[in-house]
Amino acid sequence: MKIKTVVVLGSGTMGNGITQVIAQAGYEVYMRDVSQELLDRGMAVIKKSLSKFVEKGKITADAEKEILGRITPTTEFDEVVKKADLIIEAVPENIELKTKIFSELEEKCPPETLFASNTSSLPITALAAVTKRPERFLGTHFMSPVPMMGGVELVRGRMTSDETLEEIKQFIISLGKTPTVAVDYAGFVTSRLLDLYLNEAAYAVMDGNDPKEVDAGMVHCTNMPMGPCALTDMVGADVLLFVLEILEKEFGEKFRPAPLLRQMVRAGHLGRKTGRGYYIYK
């Protein structure tokens, strides 16, 4: 393994989760964000997550301290990214923001640094095109919550080399995760299939079905670990709508978002993060 030091750009839900699992695997990791407030919030989430692992006996208190000691939260950019063998960008799903970041990284990083974007839908080939190293660029679609989910979808851009893909595969395996490989089309494999399912659940609720019954049917009759309405509330109706609009543009009518989903987003009923979605949360 050539990868020793990793920089994660972003300390939000995905960024802090990715940072945690990388540090747990023994790597030195810098978690970079634009303000100390955001970093403090991200570190608080990591500490809470690790403390739960200690309580459940999955790690020791000493291991918790060691893991935290491998994480460096920072607002510094130029000097930090120069140290990275691998940079994982985990900022919000905005292609203009992501391309701007990778353009800046191209100027600051040594040519051997690997670039990865954590995205559930945006085209990896387009992001890689703003750099001079598209062969050393790929997508790493971590699943939420990152510390609990066992898989990572690797998205191979048009120019991603075999060597890069294999190196990142081995890195993901070293995190205790299972890598799967997807072709670089909108939604890749996981979002493309899952979001179609979640959207159809919204249509089922529109037809008059109770969300609880929709969820119960899928959990008890098809062995799904969680119902689609509850899962939408966890993911966020706004996130689901955003990806569905990308999928509809790419693949057509079959991905047209359910009107109910649009109505929920307009009302601010996004799920757990706002206290209300299909269900009400206290």
mmCIF file of C-alpha atoms in Angstrom:
data_model
loop_
_atom_site.group_PDB
_atom_site.id
_atom_site.type_symbol
_atom_site.label_atom_id
_atom_site.label_comp_id
_atom_site.label_asym_id
_atom_site.label_seq_id
_atom_site.Cartn_x
_atom_site.Cartn_y
_atom_site.Cartn_z
ATOM 1 C CA MET A 1 0.000 0.000 0.000
ATOM 2 C CA LYS A 2 1.392 3.380 -1.045
ATOM 3 C CA ILE A 3 -1.304 5.316 0.795
ATOM 4 C CA LYS A 4 -0.145 6.503 4.218
ATOM 5 C CA THR A 5 -1.692 9.940 4.733
ATOM 6 C CA VAL A 6 -5.218 10.917 3.725
ATOM 7 C CA VAL A 7 -6.932 14.306 3.574
ATOM 8 C CA VAL A 8 -10.727 14.448 3.764
ATOM 9 C CA LEU A 9 -12.232 17.691 2.516
ATOM 10 C CA GLY A 10 -15.419 18.360 4.451
ATOM 11 C CA SER A 11 -16.447 17.596 8.048
ATOM 12 C CA GLY A 12 -20.188 17.128 7.561
ATOM 13 C CA THR A 13 -22.141 13.881 7.806
ATOM 14 C CA MET A 14 -20.103 12.116 5.129
ATOM 15 C CA GLY A 15 -16.778 13.822 5.806
ATOM 16 C CA ASN A 16 -16.638 13.058 9.522
ATOM 17 C CA GLY A 17 -17.793 9.476 8.950
ATOM 18 C CA ILE A 18 -15.140 8.878 6.305
ATOM 19 C CA THR A 19 -12.513 10.473 8.546
ATOM 20 C CA GLN A 20 -13.490 8.211 11.431
ATOM 21 C CA VAL A 21 -13.227 4.929 9.533
ATOM 22 C CA ILE A 22 -9.896 5.922 7.990
ATOM 23 C CA ALA A 23 -8.447 6.767 11.406
ATOM 24 C CA GLN A 24 -9.871 3.539 12.857
ATOM 25 C CA ALA A 25 -7.956 1.625 10.176
ATOM 26 C CA GLY A 26 -4.673 3.148 11.379
ATOM 27 C CA TYR A 27 -4.089 5.944 8.860
ATOM 28 C CA GLU A 28 -3.116 9.517 9.633
ATOM 29 C CA VAL A 29 -5.969 11.677 8.403
ATOM 30 C CA TYR A 30 -6.511 15.408 8.108
ATOM 31 C CA MET A 31 -10.141 16.542 8.196
ATOM 32 C CA ARG A 32 -10.305 19.942 6.514
ATOM 33 C CA ASP A 33 -13.181 22.415 6.498
ATOM 34 C CA VAL A 34 -13.669 26.142 6.026
ATOM 35 C CA SER A 35 -14.329 27.066 9.683
ATOM 36 C CA GLN A 36 -13.394 25.913 13.177
ATOM 37 C CA GLU A 37 -17.087 25.773 14.081
ATOM 38 C CA LEU A 38 -17.749 23.160 11.390
ATOM 39 C CA LEU A 39 -14.682 21.185 12.438
ATOM 40 C CA ASP A 40 -15.738 21.215 16.094
ATOM 41 C CA ARG A 41 -19.156 19.933 15.088
ATOM 42 C CA GLY A 42 -17.621 17.167 12.989
ATOM 43 C CA MET A 43 -15.228 16.113 15.743
ATOM 44 C CA ALA A 44 -18.100 16.027 18.243
ATOM 45 C CA VAL A 45 -19.913 13.543 15.982
ATOM 46 C CA ILE A 46 -16.800 11.373 15.703
ATOM 47 C CA LYS A 47 -16.264 11.369 19.481
ATOM 48 C CA LYS A 48 -19.898 10.445 20.091
ATOM 49 C CA SER A 49 -19.688 7.613 17.556
ATOM 50 C CA LEU A 50 -16.476 6.215 19.039
ATOM 51 C CA SER A 51 -17.836 6.459 22.580
ATOM 52 C CA LYS A 52 -20.769 4.271 21.517
ATOM 53 C CA PHE A 53 -18.300 1.707 20.165
ATOM 54 C CA VAL A 54 -16.547 1.741 23.562
ATOM 55 C CA GLU A 55 -19.851 1.298 25.397
ATOM 56 C CA LYS A 56 -20.722 -1.691 23.208
ATOM 57 C CA GLY A 57 -17.295 -3.234 23.728
ATOM 58 C CA LYS A 58 -16.315 -2.986 20.045
ATOM 59 C CA ILE A 59 -13.203 -0.948 20.863
ATOM 60 C CA THR A 60 -11.338 -0.123 24.080
ATOM 61 C CA ALA A 61 -11.016 3.313 25.672
ATOM 62 C CA ASP A 62 -7.300 3.243 24.805
ATOM 63 C CA ALA A 63 -8.109 2.486 21.173
ATOM 64 C CA GLU A 64 -10.544 5.406 21.139
ATOM 65 C CA LYS A 65 -7.751 7.760 22.239
ATOM 66 C CA GLU A 66 -5.398 6.371 19.608
ATOM 67 C CA ILE A 67 -7.976 6.812 16.863
ATOM 68 C CA LEU A 68 -8.666 10.409 17.860
ATOM 69 C CA GLY A 69 -4.911 11.011 17.982
ATOM 70 C CA ARG A 70 -4.644 10.094 14.300
ATOM 71 C CA ILE A 71 -7.166 12.773 13.284
ATOM 72 C CA THR A 72 -6.032 16.362 12.668
ATOM 73 C CA PRO A 73 -8.923 18.800 12.141
ATOM 74 C CA THR A 74 -7.753 21.863 10.227
ATOM 75 C CA THR A 75 -8.843 24.925 8.268
ATOM 76 C CA GLU A 76 -5.487 24.983 6.468
ATOM 77 C CA PHE A 77 -5.601 24.001 2.802
ATOM 78 C CA ASP A 78 -2.426 24.642 0.815
ATOM 79 C CA GLU A 79 0.088 23.003 3.154
ATOM 80 C CA VAL A 80 -2.159 20.135 4.204
ATOM 81 C CA VAL A 81 -3.105 18.882 0.741
ATOM 82 C CA LYS A 82 0.575 18.743 -0.230
ATOM 83 C CA LYS A 83 1.071 16.006 2.396
ATOM 84 C CA ALA A 84 -1.657 13.713 1.092
ATOM 85 C CA ASP A 85 -1.206 10.436 -0.724
ATOM 86 C CA LEU A 86 -4.977 10.400 -1.205
ATOM 87 C CA ILE A 87 -7.506 13.243 -1.078
ATOM 88 C CA ILE A 88 -11.168 12.401 -0.627
ATOM 89 C CA GLU A 89 -13.464 15.329 -1.374
ATOM 90 C CA ALA A 90 -16.702 15.135 0.643
ATOM 91 C CA VAL A 91 -18.316 18.548 0.168
ATOM 92 C CA PRO A 92 -22.010 19.101 -0.765
ATOM 93 C CA GLU A 93 -23.365 17.707 -4.061
ATOM 94 C CA ASN A 94 -22.675 20.758 -6.193
ATOM 95 C CA ILE A 95 -20.687 20.182 -9.368
ATOM 96 C CA GLU A 96 -19.465 23.805 -9.596
ATOM 97 C CA LEU A 97 -18.132 23.639 -6.040
ATOM 98 C CA LYS A 98 -16.472 20.286 -6.606
ATOM 99 C CA THR A 99 -14.822 21.268 -9.895
ATOM 100 C CA LYS A 100 -13.524 24.464 -8.279
ATOM 101 C CA ILE A 101 -11.952 22.435 -5.477
ATOM 102 C CA PHE A 102 -10.291 19.952 -7.822
ATOM 103 C CA SER A 103 -8.936 22.774 -9.990
ATOM 104 C CA GLU A 104 -7.301 24.214 -6.867
ATOM 105 C CA LEU A 105 -6.017 20.809 -5.789
ATOM 106 C CA GLU A 106 -4.406 20.267 -9.183
ATOM 107 C CA GLU A 107 -2.276 23.363 -8.609
ATOM 108 C CA LYS A 108 -1.305 22.462 -5.022
ATOM 109 C CA CYS A 109 -0.732 18.689 -5.016
ATOM 110 C CA PRO A 110 2.167 16.583 -6.278
ATOM 111 C CA PRO A 111 1.337 14.694 -9.497
ATOM 112 C CA GLU A 112 1.312 11.333 -7.712
ATOM 113 C CA THR A 113 -1.496 12.299 -5.302
ATOM 114 C CA LEU A 114 -4.692 10.330 -5.868
ATOM 115 C CA PHE A 115 -7.967 12.274 -6.113
ATOM 116 C CA ALA A 116 -11.368 10.874 -5.128
ATOM 117 C CA SER A 117 -14.811 12.450 -4.993
ATOM 118 C CA ASN A 118 -17.456 11.180 -2.607
ATOM 119 C CA THR A 119 -20.639 11.596 -4.644
ATOM 120 C CA SER A 120 -23.843 9.629 -5.120
ATOM 121 C CA SER A 121 -24.707 10.971 -8.564
ATOM 122 C CA LEU A 122 -22.340 13.503 -10.158
ATOM 123 C CA PRO A 123 -20.204 12.445 -13.172
ATOM 124 C CA ILE A 124 -16.685 11.431 -12.178
ATOM 125 C CA THR A 125 -15.376 11.933 -15.718
ATOM 126 C CA ALA A 126 -16.505 15.576 -15.670
ATOM 127 C CA LEU A 127 -14.833 16.203 -12.304
ATOM 128 C CA ALA A 128 -11.616 14.495 -13.421
ATOM 129 C CA ALA A 129 -11.533 16.577 -16.614
ATOM 130 C CA VAL A 130 -10.633 19.758 -14.698
ATOM 131 C CA THR A 131 -7.388 18.097 -13.569
ATOM 132 C CA LYS A 132 -4.292 16.922 -15.400
ATOM 133 C CA ARG A 133 -4.514 13.495 -13.745
ATOM 134 C CA PRO A 134 -7.816 11.903 -14.847
ATOM 135 C CA GLU A 135 -6.124 8.507 -14.745
ATOM 136 C CA ARG A 136 -5.522 9.022 -10.984
ATOM 137 C CA PHE A 137 -9.094 10.125 -10.259
ATOM 138 C CA LEU A 138 -12.149 8.075 -9.303
ATOM 139 C CA GLY A 139 -15.370 8.198 -7.313
ATOM 140 C CA THR A 140 -15.678 6.793 -3.792
ATOM 141 C CA HIS A 141 -19.361 6.577 -2.907
ATOM 142 C CA PHE A 142 -19.398 5.853 0.826
ATOM 143 C CA MET A 143 -22.777 4.941 2.329
ATOM 144 C CA SER A 144 -24.353 6.678 5.313
ATOM 145 C CA PRO A 145 -23.844 6.202 8.203
ATOM 146 C CA VAL A 146 -20.267 5.509 7.133
ATOM 147 C CA PRO A 147 -19.022 3.765 10.319
ATOM 148 C CA MET A 148 -21.903 1.264 10.154
ATOM 149 C CA MET A 149 -22.230 0.514 6.431
ATOM 150 C CA GLY A 150 -20.146 -2.294 4.976
ATOM 151 C CA GLY A 151 -19.766 -1.268 1.337
ATOM 152 C CA VAL A 152 -18.206 1.493 -0.755
ATOM 153 C CA GLU A 153 -19.112 1.974 -4.417
ATOM 154 C CA LEU A 154 -16.055 2.810 -6.531
ATOM 155 C CA VAL A 155 -16.879 4.720 -9.698
ATOM 156 C CA ARG A 156 -14.443 4.419 -12.547
ATOM 157 C CA GLY A 157 -14.238 7.496 -14.751
ATOM 158 C CA ARG A 158 -13.540 7.220 -18.469
ATOM 159 C CA MET A 159 -9.815 7.723 -17.893
ATOM 160 C CA THR A 160 -9.326 6.041 -14.488
ATOM 161 C CA SER A 161 -6.386 3.645 -14.748
ATOM 162 C CA ASP A 162 -6.392 0.000 -13.691
ATOM 163 C CA GLU A 163 -3.624 0.811 -11.214
ATOM 164 C CA THR A 164 -5.633 3.566 -9.540
ATOM 165 C CA LEU A 165 -8.717 1.385 -9.286
ATOM 166 C CA GLU A 166 -6.741 -1.467 -7.744
ATOM 167 C CA GLU A 167 -4.945 0.798 -5.274
ATOM 168 C CA ILE A 168 -8.197 2.319 -4.038
ATOM 169 C CA LYS A 169 -9.814 -1.127 -3.887
ATOM 170 C CA GLN A 170 -7.060 -2.294 -1.552
ATOM 171 C CA PHE A 171 -7.396 0.884 0.506
ATOM 172 C CA ILE A 172 -11.150 0.354 0.929
ATOM 173 C CA ILE A 173 -10.564 -3.276 1.928
ATOM 174 C CA SER A 174 -8.053 -2.075 4.526
ATOM 175 C CA LEU A 175 -10.868 0.026 6.052
ATOM 176 C CA GLY A 176 -12.855 -3.147 6.609
ATOM 177 C CA LYS A 177 -15.257 -2.281 3.781
ATOM 178 C CA THR A 178 -16.276 -4.190 0.664
ATOM 179 C CA PRO A 179 -15.613 -2.308 -2.609
ATOM 180 C CA THR A 180 -17.953 -2.639 -5.577
ATOM 181 C CA VAL A 181 -17.218 -1.101 -8.973
ATOM 182 C CA ALA A 182 -19.685 0.916 -11.063
ATOM 183 C CA VAL A 183 -19.581 2.524 -14.495
ATOM 184 C CA ASP A 184 -19.700 6.332 -14.580
ATOM 185 C CA TYR A 185 -23.321 6.992 -15.509
ATOM 186 C CA ALA A 186 -25.757 9.076 -13.450
ATOM 187 C CA GLY A 187 -26.532 7.428 -10.128
ATOM 188 C CA PHE A 188 -23.939 4.700 -10.797
ATOM 189 C CA VAL A 189 -25.520 1.432 -9.553
ATOM 190 C CA THR A 190 -26.596 1.958 -5.945
ATOM 191 C CA SER A 191 -28.310 5.347 -6.266
ATOM 192 C CA ARG A 192 -29.837 4.411 -9.610
ATOM 193 C CA LEU A 193 -31.548 1.313 -8.197
ATOM 194 C CA LEU A 194 -32.261 2.540 -4.673
ATOM 195 C CA ASP A 195 -33.718 5.904 -5.641
ATOM 196 C CA LEU A 196 -36.098 4.299 -8.131
ATOM 197 C CA TYR A 197 -37.352 2.153 -5.242
ATOM 198 C CA LEU A 198 -37.699 5.121 -2.869
ATOM 199 C CA ASN A 199 -39.484 7.169 -5.516
ATOM 200 C CA GLU A 200 -41.973 4.367 -6.156
ATOM 201 C CA ALA A 201 -42.689 4.278 -2.424
ATOM 202 C CA ALA A 202 -43.600 7.983 -2.627
ATOM 203 C CA TYR A 203 -46.040 7.192 -5.441
ATOM 204 C CA ALA A 204 -47.503 4.373 -3.289
ATOM 205 C CA VAL A 205 -48.114 6.823 -0.428
ATOM 206 C CA MET A 206 -49.662 9.256 -2.911
ATOM 207 C CA ASP A 207 -52.074 6.481 -3.910
ATOM 208 C CA GLY A 208 -53.328 6.464 -0.319
ATOM 209 C CA ASN A 209 -51.141 3.853 1.327
ATOM 210 C CA ASP A 210 -50.053 4.577 4.901
ATOM 211 C CA PRO A 211 -46.243 5.039 5.142
ATOM 212 C CA LYS A 212 -46.183 2.653 8.105
ATOM 213 C CA GLU A 213 -47.893 -0.037 6.037
ATOM 214 C CA VAL A 214 -45.572 0.552 3.071
ATOM 215 C CA ASP A 215 -42.562 0.160 5.352
ATOM 216 C CA ALA A 216 -43.987 -2.842 7.189
ATOM 217 C CA GLY A 217 -44.756 -4.577 3.912
ATOM 218 C CA MET A 218 -41.217 -4.183 2.602
ATOM 219 C CA VAL A 219 -39.570 -5.130 5.906
ATOM 220 C CA HIS A 220 -41.675 -8.177 6.714
ATOM 221 C CA CYS A 221 -42.604 -9.398 3.237
ATOM 222 C CA THR A 222 -39.325 -8.825 1.390
ATOM 223 C CA ASN A 223 -36.778 -8.836 4.260
ATOM 224 C CA MET A 224 -35.644 -5.261 3.679
ATOM 225 C CA PRO A 225 -33.757 -4.056 6.802
ATOM 226 C CA MET A 226 -35.644 -0.732 6.719
ATOM 227 C CA GLY A 227 -38.757 0.466 4.933
ATOM 228 C CA PRO A 228 -38.448 2.946 2.033
ATOM 229 C CA CYS A 229 -40.318 5.767 3.806
ATOM 230 C CA ALA A 230 -38.144 5.511 6.915
ATOM 231 C CA LEU A 231 -35.062 5.332 4.706
ATOM 232 C CA THR A 232 -36.125 8.429 2.775
ATOM 233 C CA ASP A 233 -36.502 10.257 6.077
ATOM 234 C CA MET A 234 -32.977 9.196 7.028
ATOM 235 C CA VAL A 235 -31.431 10.179 3.682
ATOM 236 C CA GLY A 236 -33.446 13.398 3.325
ATOM 237 C CA ALA A 237 -36.267 14.039 0.872
ATOM 238 C CA ASP A 238 -34.282 16.929 -0.588
ATOM 239 C CA VAL A 239 -31.294 14.686 -1.308
ATOM 240 C CA LEU A 240 -33.534 12.089 -2.935
ATOM 241 C CA LEU A 241 -35.243 14.732 -5.081
ATOM 242 C CA PHE A 242 -31.892 16.185 -6.167
ATOM 243 C CA VAL A 243 -30.593 12.819 -7.363
ATOM 244 C CA LEU A 244 -33.870 11.852 -9.032
ATOM 245 C CA GLU A 245 -33.785 15.061 -11.078
ATOM 246 C CA ILE A 246 -30.299 14.140 -12.302
ATOM 247 C CA LEU A 247 -31.455 10.615 -13.124
ATOM 248 C CA GLU A 248 -34.554 11.888 -14.941
ATOM 249 C CA LYS A 249 -32.402 14.168 -17.087
ATOM 250 C CA GLU A 250 -30.075 11.288 -17.944
ATOM 251 C CA PHE A 251 -32.494 8.359 -18.306
ATOM 252 C CA GLY A 252 -35.928 9.863 -18.824
ATOM 253 C CA GLU A 253 -39.468 9.534 -17.560
ATOM 254 C CA LYS A 254 -39.057 6.451 -15.382
ATOM 255 C CA PHE A 255 -37.157 8.564 -12.835
ATOM 256 C CA ARG A 256 -39.693 11.431 -12.719
ATOM 257 C CA PRO A 257 -39.926 12.452 -9.030
ATOM 258 C CA ALA A 258 -43.266 11.802 -7.367
ATOM 259 C CA PRO A 259 -45.268 15.041 -6.872
ATOM 260 C CA LEU A 260 -45.596 14.116 -3.180
ATOM 261 C CA LEU A 261 -41.812 14.178 -2.852
ATOM 262 C CA ARG A 262 -41.660 17.687 -4.337
ATOM 263 C CA GLN A 263 -44.456 18.795 -1.999
ATOM 264 C CA MET A 264 -42.579 17.462 1.041
ATOM 265 C CA VAL A 265 -39.459 19.368 0.036
ATOM 266 C CA ARG A 266 -41.419 22.598 -0.518
ATOM 267 C CA ALA A 267 -42.930 22.204 2.949
ATOM 268 C CA GLY A 268 -39.510 21.655 4.513
ATOM 269 C CA HIS A 269 -40.525 18.133 5.566
ATOM 270 C CA LEU A 270 -37.143 16.637 4.711
ATOM 271 C CA GLY A 271 -37.063 13.850 7.281
ATOM 272 C CA ARG A 272 -35.087 13.336 10.462
ATOM 273 C CA LYS A 273 -32.938 16.434 9.997
ATOM 274 C CA THR A 274 -35.972 18.746 10.096
ATOM 275 C CA GLY A 275 -38.059 16.710 12.536
ATOM 276 C CA ARG A 276 -40.683 15.736 9.990
ATOM 277 C CA GLY A 277 -40.872 13.754 6.776
ATOM 278 C CA TYR A 278 -43.133 10.788 6.261
ATOM 279 C CA TYR A 279 -43.007 10.554 10.055
ATOM 280 C CA ILE A 280 -42.752 13.087 12.881
ATOM 281 C CA TYR A 281 -39.571 13.020 15.002
ATOM 282 C CA LYS A 282 -39.100 14.584 18.439
#
